[in-house]
XYZ file of N, CA and C in Angstrom:
672
model
N -51.771 5.382 -24.720
C -51.450 6.933 -23.964
C -49.819 7.709 -24.810
N -49.556 8.568 -24.628
C -48.064 9.118 -25.895
C -46.897 8.233 -25.165
N -46.908 8.319 -24.002
C -45.695 7.717 -23.242
C -45.556 6.406 -23.636
N -46.779 5.343 -23.853
C -46.434 4.462 -24.817
C -45.921 4.316 -25.904
N -46.596 5.319 -26.732
C -46.574 5.367 -28.171
C -45.157 5.644 -29.260
N -44.185 6.280 -27.166
C -43.086 6.541 -27.247
C -42.194 6.239 -26.972
N -42.126 5.014 -26.350
C -41.110 4.327 -25.560
C -41.972 2.796 -25.953
N -40.200 1.934 -25.983
C -40.616 0.626 -26.079
C -41.784 0.541 -24.424
N -42.298 -0.987 -25.215
C -42.888 -1.193 -23.651
C -42.085 -2.064 -22.576
N -42.827 -2.511 -21.075
C -41.596 -3.176 -20.961
C -41.228 -4.675 -20.949
N -42.027 -4.802 -21.812
C -42.759 -7.094 -22.093
C -40.874 -6.500 -23.505
N -41.287 -5.503 -24.132
C -40.455 -5.328 -25.188
C -38.394 -4.859 -24.981
N -38.405 -4.781 -24.059
C -37.162 -4.283 -23.291
C -36.817 -5.947 -23.110
N -37.619 -6.581 -22.501
C -37.071 -8.060 -22.127
C -37.500 -8.931 -23.150
N -37.396 -8.326 -24.112
C -37.476 -9.393 -25.580
C -36.153 -9.559 -26.151
N -35.616 -7.480 -25.841
C -34.226 -7.296 -25.944
C -33.408 -7.723 -25.668
N -33.658 -7.821 -24.383
C -32.718 -8.193 -23.446
C -31.508 -9.590 -23.864
N -33.282 -10.651 -23.912
C -33.127 -12.237 -24.398
C -32.079 -12.334 -25.358
N -33.043 -10.889 -26.570
C -31.786 -11.094 -28.428
C -30.215 -10.627 -28.235
N -30.251 -9.276 -26.849
C -28.775 -8.750 -27.434
C -28.154 -10.717 -25.833
N -28.492 -11.217 -25.529
C -27.912 -11.466 -23.910
C -27.679 -13.414 -24.771
N -27.890 -13.542 -25.909
C -28.467 -14.532 -26.723
C -26.611 -14.812 -28.007
N -27.436 -13.711 -28.478
C -25.844 -13.522 -29.799
C -24.981 -12.549 -28.409
N -24.387 -12.187 -27.341
C -23.317 -11.843 -27.050
C -22.470 -13.472 -26.290
N -23.472 -14.463 -25.961
C -22.882 -16.114 -25.702
C -23.051 -16.904 -27.079
N -23.777 -16.435 -28.145
C -24.130 -16.655 -29.603
C -22.633 -16.800 -30.580
N -22.984 -15.413 -30.719
C -22.015 -15.090 -31.865
C -20.842 -14.078 -32.026
N -20.048 -14.621 -32.290
C -18.317 -14.508 -31.981
C -18.351 -12.648 -32.606
N -19.229 -12.228 -33.160
C -19.157 -10.660 -33.388
C -19.625 -10.262 -32.833
N -20.334 -9.921 -32.112
C -21.191 -9.247 -31.090
C -20.077 -9.665 -29.761
N -19.197 -10.630 -28.862
C -18.584 -10.774 -27.817
C -17.476 -9.882 -28.505
N -16.952 -10.335 -29.094
C -16.139 -9.288 -30.133
C -16.119 -7.800 -29.626
N -17.310 -7.795 -30.238
C -17.703 -6.404 -30.204
C -17.619 -4.773 -29.233
N -18.451 -6.173 -27.971
C -18.706 -5.471 -26.412
C -17.147 -6.614 -26.268
N -16.263 -7.048 -25.612
C -15.573 -6.854 -25.247
C -13.912 -6.035 -25.518
N -14.563 -5.718 -27.156
C -13.363 -4.127 -27.703
C -13.638 -3.187 -26.772
N -14.964 -2.618 -26.508
C -15.242 -1.237 -25.492
C -14.359 -1.641 -24.575
N -15.276 -2.707 -23.618
C -14.617 -2.728 -22.237
C -13.246 -2.927 -21.686
N -11.974 -3.986 -23.119
C -10.936 -3.783 -22.502
C -10.553 -2.024 -22.907
N -10.905 -1.102 -23.970
C -10.897 0.259 -24.268
C -10.217 0.887 -23.026
N -12.168 0.552 -21.645
C -12.645 1.545 -21.409
C -11.636 1.195 -20.662
N -11.607 0.092 -19.486
C -10.941 -0.780 -18.471
C -8.970 -1.225 -18.526
N -9.023 -0.872 -20.012
C -7.465 -1.314 -20.832
C -6.514 -1.420 -19.389
N -5.969 0.388 -18.618
C -4.904 1.150 -18.472
C -5.796 0.634 -17.130
N -6.951 -0.051 -17.127
C -6.961 0.237 -15.233
C -7.880 1.733 -15.006
N -7.880 1.509 -13.292
C -8.424 2.874 -13.352
C -7.955 3.244 -12.035
N -7.907 4.697 -11.972
C -7.456 5.214 -9.975
C -8.447 5.942 -9.875
N -9.095 5.811 -9.068
C -9.751 6.673 -7.891
C -9.214 7.747 -6.829
N -8.533 8.748 -6.897
C -8.528 9.204 -5.687
C -9.049 11.226 -5.199
N -9.102 11.797 -4.233
C -9.521 13.043 -4.353
C -7.470 13.465 -3.736
N -8.370 14.887 -3.386
C -6.640 16.108 -3.100
C -6.487 15.639 -1.995
N -7.786 16.142 -0.955
C -8.193 16.148 0.251
C -8.063 14.897 1.125
N -7.264 14.297 1.388
C -6.936 13.864 2.333
C -8.318 13.020 3.523
N -8.930 13.814 3.377
C -10.155 13.331 4.816
C -11.077 13.033 3.549
N -11.200 13.745 2.455
C -12.104 13.259 1.607
C -11.649 11.897 0.296
N -10.371 11.552 0.846
C -9.610 10.531 -0.108
C -10.140 9.546 1.128
N -9.824 9.038 1.977
C -9.648 9.158 2.973
C -11.420 7.909 3.104
N -12.485 8.621 2.768
C -13.530 7.895 2.623
C -13.701 7.262 0.905
N -12.844 7.739 0.923
C -13.387 7.185 -0.989
C -12.436 5.820 -1.209
N -10.750 6.216 -0.645
C -10.018 4.656 -0.241
C -10.488 3.335 0.954
N -11.619 4.058 1.162
C -12.619 3.538 2.136
C -13.664 3.040 1.035
N -14.753 3.757 0.452
C -15.203 2.744 -0.709
C -14.795 2.268 -1.482
N -14.049 2.259 -1.799
C -13.068 1.366 -2.904
C -12.700 -0.171 -2.353
N -12.468 -0.285 -1.223
C -11.425 -1.017 -1.017
C -12.572 -2.033 0.345
N -13.771 -1.507 0.130
C -15.226 -2.251 1.326
C -14.670 -3.471 0.181
N -14.728 -5.115 1.008
C -14.618 -6.613 0.101
C -16.151 -7.322 -0.007
N -17.114 -6.322 0.084
C -18.662 -6.554 -0.377
C -18.714 -5.290 -2.080
N -18.045 -3.901 -1.957
C -17.901 -2.905 -3.108
C -16.484 -3.638 -3.600
N -16.175 -4.176 -4.093
C -15.188 -4.964 -4.483
C -14.844 -5.801 -5.441
N -15.735 -6.967 -4.899
C -16.914 -7.496 -5.519
C -18.463 -7.510 -6.973
N -18.870 -6.324 -7.083
C -20.090 -5.486 -7.113
C -19.048 -4.124 -8.092
N -18.226 -3.298 -7.764
C -17.789 -2.385 -8.895
C -16.376 -2.222 -8.708
N -15.424 -2.074 -7.352
C -14.251 -1.330 -7.593
C -13.587 -1.560 -7.109
N -12.979 -3.810 -7.753
C -11.633 -4.419 -8.403
C -12.117 -4.110 -9.976
N -10.936 -4.117 -10.512
C -10.666 -4.003 -12.382
C -11.680 -5.271 -12.311
N -12.120 -6.404 -12.326
C -12.264 -7.410 -12.749
C -14.717 -6.997 -12.881
N -14.538 -6.804 -11.553
C -16.376 -5.977 -11.123
C -16.816 -4.697 -12.315
N -15.134 -3.588 -12.553
C -15.636 -3.251 -13.263
C -16.543 -3.302 -15.045
N -15.257 -4.538 -14.907
C -15.288 -4.976 -16.811
C -16.437 -5.756 -16.768
N -16.990 -6.651 -15.343
C -18.203 -7.263 -15.449
C -19.868 -5.709 -15.560
N -19.580 -4.802 -14.664
C -20.941 -4.046 -14.665
C -20.525 -3.957 -15.637
N -19.627 -3.271 -17.201
C -19.532 -2.922 -18.674
C -20.365 -3.619 -19.065
N -19.739 -4.649 -18.937
C -20.580 -5.461 -19.754
C -21.202 -5.761 -20.111
N -22.520 -6.094 -18.787
C -23.551 -6.097 -19.166
C -24.499 -5.123 -18.951
N -23.397 -3.749 -18.728
C -24.615 -2.743 -18.991
C -25.038 -2.330 -20.651
N -23.622 -2.912 -21.729
C -23.910 -3.155 -22.963
C -25.018 -3.416 -23.623
N -25.090 -5.052 -22.447
C -25.772 -5.784 -23.905
C -26.696 -6.297 -22.459
N -27.063 -5.476 -21.624
C -28.246 -4.876 -20.790
C -29.483 -3.473 -21.068
N -27.733 -3.010 -21.400
C -28.808 -1.725 -20.910
C -29.110 -0.550 -20.211
N -28.597 -0.991 -19.285
C -29.933 -0.643 -17.784
C -29.103 -1.709 -16.626
N -28.167 -0.458 -15.699
C -27.919 -1.522 -14.063
C -29.016 -0.551 -13.602
N -28.551 -1.217 -12.220
C -29.112 -0.336 -10.934
C -28.672 -1.248 -10.119
N -27.951 0.229 -9.358
C -27.770 -0.069 -8.207
C -27.754 0.109 -6.694
N -27.533 -0.849 -6.200
C -28.455 -0.837 -4.223
C -27.688 0.066 -3.823
N -27.736 1.605 -3.459
C -26.476 1.774 -2.009
C -26.794 2.126 -0.918
N -26.560 1.129 0.129
C -27.072 0.794 1.595
C -25.748 2.057 2.880
N -26.962 2.884 2.623
C -25.536 3.848 3.106
C -25.258 3.037 5.149
N -24.516 3.043 5.416
C -24.729 3.185 7.633
C -24.661 3.878 7.742
N -26.277 4.500 8.873
C -26.035 5.859 9.360
C -24.847 6.843 9.957
N -24.096 5.868 11.114
C -23.730 5.973 11.624
C -22.476 6.789 11.339
N -21.936 6.067 9.924
C -20.191 6.333 9.204
C -20.677 6.888 8.460
N -22.110 6.567 7.832
C -22.286 7.269 6.132
C -21.581 5.997 5.082
N -20.477 5.294 6.017
C -20.236 4.546 4.678
C -20.863 3.804 3.747
N -21.393 3.365 2.489
C -21.944 2.762 1.656
C -21.673 1.793 0.895
N -22.268 1.389 1.259
C -21.680 -0.510 0.435
C -22.905 -0.438 -0.801
N -22.496 -1.593 -2.124
C -23.207 -1.689 -2.890
C -23.790 -3.189 -3.391
N -24.936 -3.047 -3.887
C -25.695 -3.975 -4.428
C -25.590 -3.636 -5.743
N -26.862 -4.896 -6.410
C -27.105 -4.890 -7.689
C -28.341 -5.632 -7.970
N -28.858 -5.190 -8.068
C -30.538 -5.729 -9.004
C -30.549 -6.320 -10.140
N -30.943 -7.508 -9.701
C -31.055 -7.894 -12.040
C -32.466 -6.889 -12.514
N -32.339 -7.122 -13.709
C -33.258 -5.767 -14.869
C -34.244 -6.380 -14.814
N -34.523 -7.438 -14.342
C -35.618 -8.298 -14.670
C -36.674 -8.070 -13.757
N -35.960 -7.955 -12.255
C -36.523 -7.558 -11.683
C -37.121 -6.063 -10.958
N -37.009 -4.965 -11.935
C -37.446 -3.650 -12.003
C -38.385 -3.993 -13.049
N -39.772 -3.522 -12.646
C -40.980 -3.666 -13.471
C -41.624 -2.741 -13.805
N -41.412 -1.130 -13.091
C -41.646 -0.444 -13.526
C -40.840 0.830 -12.845
N -41.110 2.194 -13.292
C -39.981 3.018 -12.567
C -40.765 4.283 -12.863
N -41.183 5.458 -11.534
C -42.147 6.102 -11.245
C -41.059 7.039 -11.164
N -41.911 7.996 -12.382
C -41.826 9.384 -12.555
C -42.252 10.602 -12.061
N -42.249 11.718 -11.913
C -41.827 13.162 -11.489
C -42.920 13.555 -12.818
N -44.323 13.402 -13.307
C -45.811 14.158 -13.264
C -45.382 15.182 -14.076
N -44.107 15.992 -14.292
C -43.740 17.361 -13.880
C -41.979 17.071 -15.114
N -41.766 16.057 -14.413
C -40.562 15.850 -15.554
C -40.544 14.726 -15.510
N -40.727 14.183 -17.010
C -40.648 12.465 -17.701
C -39.354 12.231 -17.348
N -37.639 12.614 -17.249
C -36.577 12.663 -16.870
C -36.104 12.064 -15.394
N -36.997 12.682 -14.355
C -36.174 12.447 -13.372
C -37.206 11.558 -12.526
N -36.871 10.176 -11.676
C -37.424 9.144 -11.488
C -37.043 8.944 -10.344
N -38.253 8.556 -9.540
C -38.521 9.070 -8.392
C -37.964 7.777 -7.191
N -38.764 6.620 -7.643
C -39.367 4.837 -7.116
C -39.290 4.277 -8.505
N -38.607 3.602 -7.764
C -38.462 2.033 -8.647
C -39.135 0.611 -7.600
N -40.580 -0.045 -8.936
C -40.887 -1.177 -8.445
C -40.225 -2.309 -8.933
N -40.112 -3.302 -7.461
C -39.593 -4.495 -8.149
C -40.020 -5.748 -7.516
N -40.097 -6.333 -7.875
C -41.062 -8.249 -8.410
C -40.108 -9.210 -7.932
N -40.009 -10.394 -6.968
C -38.698 -10.469 -6.871
C -39.604 -12.031 -5.853
N -38.735 -12.893 -5.825
C -39.015 -14.484 -5.309
C -38.343 -14.803 -4.982
N -38.843 -15.040 -3.138
C -38.079 -15.357 -2.289
C -37.385 -17.092 -1.501
N -36.888 -17.799 -1.338
C -37.501 -18.959 -0.164
C -37.641 -17.871 1.550
N -38.957 -19.031 1.532
C -39.407 -18.899 2.379
C -38.122 -19.746 3.834
N -38.832 -19.489 5.330
C -37.984 -20.559 6.410
C -38.818 -21.693 5.959
N -39.739 -22.471 5.312
C -40.706 -23.107 5.457
C -41.049 -23.777 3.595
N -39.265 -23.234 3.191
C -38.911 -23.315 1.650
C -39.866 -23.753 0.316
N -40.968 -22.394 0.969
C -42.474 -22.185 -0.045
C -41.326 -21.155 -0.512
N -41.715 -20.427 -2.382
C -41.355 -19.562 -2.488
C -42.431 -18.552 -2.876
N -41.896 -16.867 -2.411
C -43.047 -15.571 -2.352
C -42.668 -15.513 -3.306
N -43.931 -14.145 -3.855
C -43.434 -13.127 -4.430
C -43.066 -12.199 -3.357
N -42.333 -11.277 -3.870
C -42.895 -9.760 -2.929
C -41.970 -8.531 -4.593
N -43.150 -8.065 -3.875
C -43.157 -6.698 -4.762
C -42.389 -5.822 -3.930
N -42.167 -4.368 -4.126
C -41.694 -3.759 -3.322
C -40.841 -2.281 -3.989
N -41.121 -1.165 -3.498
C -40.617 0.164 -4.472
C -39.267 0.235 -3.120
N -38.661 1.078 -4.230
C -37.438 1.844 -3.769
C -36.995 3.078 -4.142
N -36.457 3.896 -3.548
C -36.577 5.382 -3.668
C -35.159 5.784 -5.082
N -34.823 6.311 -5.892
C -34.454 6.922 -6.412
C -32.974 7.344 -5.274
N -31.717 7.549 -5.767
C -30.631 7.978 -4.885
C -30.830 10.007 -4.754
N -31.712 10.612 -5.651
C -31.792 11.793 -5.079
C -33.131 12.265 -5.199
N -34.054 11.356 -4.566
C -35.010 11.614 -4.311
C -35.240 11.925 -2.995
N -35.685 13.111 -2.300
C -35.335 13.709 -0.985
C -36.277 13.558 0.967
N -37.784 13.117 -0.600
C -39.228 13.372 0.553
C -39.018 11.885 -0.394
N -39.344 10.712 0.807
C -39.705 9.216 0.703
C -40.976 9.313 1.383
N -41.371 8.089 1.174
C -43.029 8.196 1.448
C -42.666 6.711 2.231
N -43.569 5.786 3.455
C -43.785 4.248 3.272
C -43.924 3.855 1.648
N -44.952 4.514 1.272
C -45.779 2.735 0.894
C -46.312 3.939 0.201
N -46.746 3.094 -1.444
C -47.014 3.862 -3.375
C -48.082 2.395 -3.057
N -49.152 3.055 -3.001
C -50.843 2.505 -3.489
C -51.056 0.776 -2.732
N -50.552 1.186 -1.943
C -50.173 -0.229 0.048
C -49.030 -1.272 -0.527
N -48.289 -0.526 -1.434
C -47.158 -1.035 -1.657
C -45.576 -0.313 -0.616
N -45.056 -1.459 0.151
C -44.400 -1.006 0.579
C -42.775 -0.383 0.266
N -41.741 1.166 0.099
C -40.742 1.302 0.242
C -39.538 1.256 0.723
N -38.427 0.638 0.734
C -37.410 0.445 1.557
C -36.995 1.297 1.700
N -36.766 1.445 2.747
C -35.791 2.098 3.527
C -34.918 1.564 3.665
N -34.540 1.185 3.625
C -33.335 1.305 3.508
C -32.067 1.031 2.766
N -32.305 0.878 1.830
C -31.175 1.400 0.607
C -31.972 2.041 -0.548
N -30.559 3.097 -1.519
C -31.699 4.078 -3.050
C -30.600 2.999 -4.055
N -31.434 3.574 -5.042
C -31.403 2.954 -6.474
C -30.263 4.029 -7.162
N -29.670 3.606 -7.904
C -28.983 4.969 -8.738
C -28.632 3.410 -10.579
N -29.500 4.658 -10.742
C -30.311 4.187 -12.108
C -28.958 4.818 -13.933
N -28.719 3.401 -14.273
C -27.146 3.625 -14.668
C -28.208 3.017 -16.200
N -28.418 4.461 -17.251
C -28.774 4.053 -18.212
C -27.862 3.725 -20.377
N -28.388 3.455 -20.708
C -27.407 3.540 -22.432
C -28.826 3.256 -23.338
N -28.157 3.686 -24.435
C -28.885 3.289 -25.919
C -30.433 3.726 -25.881
N -30.989 4.611 -25.123
C -32.051 5.400 -25.022
C -32.004 6.811 -24.941
N -33.621 7.308 -24.918
C -32.897 9.179 -24.956
C -33.477 9.065 -23.623
N -32.855 10.176 -22.788
C -33.068 10.654 -21.610
C -34.294 10.666 -21.225
N -35.827 11.039 -22.093
C -36.566 11.435 -21.138
C -37.924 9.424 -21.472
N -36.434 8.479 -21.648
C -37.447 7.104 -21.265
C -37.163 6.958 -20.173
N -37.423 5.694 -19.804
C -37.721 5.384 -18.458
C -36.245 4.180 -18.605
N -36.263 3.470 -19.310
C -35.181 2.193 -19.780
C -34.365 2.662 -20.706
N -33.369 2.170 -20.556
C -31.869 2.172 -21.215
C -32.803 1.541 -22.072
N -31.374 0.608 -23.864
C -32.438 -0.210 -24.710
C -30.175 -1.042 -25.040
N -30.633 -1.977 -24.979
C -29.120 -2.760 -25.147
C -28.089 -2.227 -26.474
N -27.041 -1.899 -25.552
C -25.964 -1.282 -27.322
C -25.273 -2.338 -28.711
N -26.482 -3.490 -27.978
C -26.142 -4.524 -28.753
C -27.385 -4.815 -30.271
N -28.162 -4.016 -29.802
C -29.548 -3.905 -29.808
C -30.001 -3.670 -32.111
N -28.845 -2.509 -32.459
C -28.575 -2.396 -33.203
C -27.922 -2.637 -34.722
N -27.195 -3.848 -33.102
C -25.988 -4.275 -34.606
C -26.384 -6.089 -34.741
N -28.448 -6.326 -34.033
C -28.232 -7.373 -34.358
C -28.841 -8.123 -35.524
N -29.668 -7.089 -36.894
C -29.631 -7.761 -37.927
C -29.049 -7.844 -38.710
N -27.841 -7.160 -37.933
C -26.053 -6.521 -39.249
C -25.484 -8.069 -39.238
N -25.246 -8.979 -37.709
C -24.602 -9.722 -37.690
C -25.375 -10.947 -38.096
N -26.724 -11.204 -37.860
C -27.459 -12.272 -38.756
C -27.119 -11.819 -39.833
N -27.381 -11.002 -40.465
C -27.720 -10.968 -42.415
C -25.634 -11.891 -42.627
N -24.286 -10.799 -41.375
C -23.108 -11.082 -42.503
C -23.724 -13.162 -41.687
N -23.629 -13.393 -41.177
C -23.772 -14.679 -40.694
C -24.138 -16.155 -41.270
N -25.237 -15.793 -42.035
C -25.711 -15.978 -43.647
C -24.768 -15.856 -44.521
N -23.910 -14.466 -44.435
C -23.209 -14.195 -45.292
C -22.681 -15.070 -45.487
N -21.541 -15.388 -44.291
C -20.452 -16.542 -44.631
C -20.568 -17.765 -44.173
N -21.875 -18.533 -44.327
C -22.245 -19.700 -44.174
C -22.650 -20.284 -45.594
N -22.879 -18.742 -46.665
C -23.551 -19.208 -47.814
C -21.504 -19.528 -48.796
N -20.649 -18.007 -48.453
C -19.515 -17.978 -49.113
C -18.523 -19.349 -48.908
N -19.491 -20.214 -47.511
C -18.578 -21.869 -47.099
C -19.001 -22.361 -48.086
N -20.348 -22.028 -48.450
C -21.125 -23.710 -49.296
C -20.094 -23.466 -50.392
N -19.901 -21.896 -50.870
C -19.204 -21.921 -52.155
C -17.582 -22.371 -52.164
N -17.195 -22.182 -51.474
C -15.586 -22.770 -51.530
C -16.084 -24.135 -51.666
N -16.532 -24.368 -50.789
C -17.138 -26.165 -50.951
C -17.744 -26.263 -51.869
N -18.493 -26.300 -52.940
C -18.051 -26.609 -54.144
C -17.203 -26.162 -55.303
N -16.460 -25.485 -54.492
C -15.595 -25.465 -56.368
C -14.204 -25.269 -55.587
N -14.508 -26.217 -54.013
C -13.553 -27.149 -53.557
C -13.324 -29.044 -54.485
N -15.236 -29.933 -54.503
C -15.503 -30.332 -54.747
C -14.549 -30.687 -55.938
N -14.663 -29.654 -56.887
C -15.076 -29.739 -57.967
C -13.976 -29.505 -58.785
N -12.098 -28.837 -57.915
C -11.121 -28.611 -58.247
C -10.907 -30.264 -58.122
N -11.512 -30.916 -56.972
C -10.761 -32.663 -57.192
C -11.439 -33.615 -57.721
N -12.817 -33.255 -58.691
C -12.737 -34.512 -59.511
C -12.300 -33.704 -61.066
N -11.640 -32.035 -61.507
C -10.879 -32.128 -62.523
C -8.746 -32.467 -62.431
N -9.207 -32.693 -60.786
C -7.742 -33.306 -60.699
C -7.384 -35.520 -60.331
N -8.764 -35.113 -60.091
C -8.895 -37.192 -60.180
C -8.996 -38.055 -61.726
């Protein structure tokens, strides 16, 4: 259909992410580019405050929460999430809200576990639900595959199930994406445009090193 012709398939997104992750781990140019951007954004730190004391107390409680510190609000976690967003093109935050206090705790869901995004049929830019497929270990040690839908944090008309699959009622999803278009379901790694250039430059450096090595051999022979 039209959507399939315009967007990368889910398998295509997986392939790009695998290449981008490998390039980050292996290619110093790619790693340096990602690190420079992260250090530029967070180099001087980040302070979030509200003028109203009551609102600021809520914000600081959210930031100081130990779980949130490990996932997002500490300096190290912010850099890690930013790095992963550049490489994967997507970050899926799971927001757990305590009904009695309104306090929010953050988790993250790996990109590879989000298999589909259900959008408003009248507005492709509006995500409604996220389909997660993951594996968990049961009490007897067996591995079970679990499929579950999660509601987008802006979707205020939840349902109990979709196609017979349960919709999780304990958390909502906040999806951050980069590198694609606003009406695409998934983001695209920001490393993707640089992959071909990085490979070409790697080949250039290897060829240049061979030339220098050959010239050095000729110079040694002439000297002897």
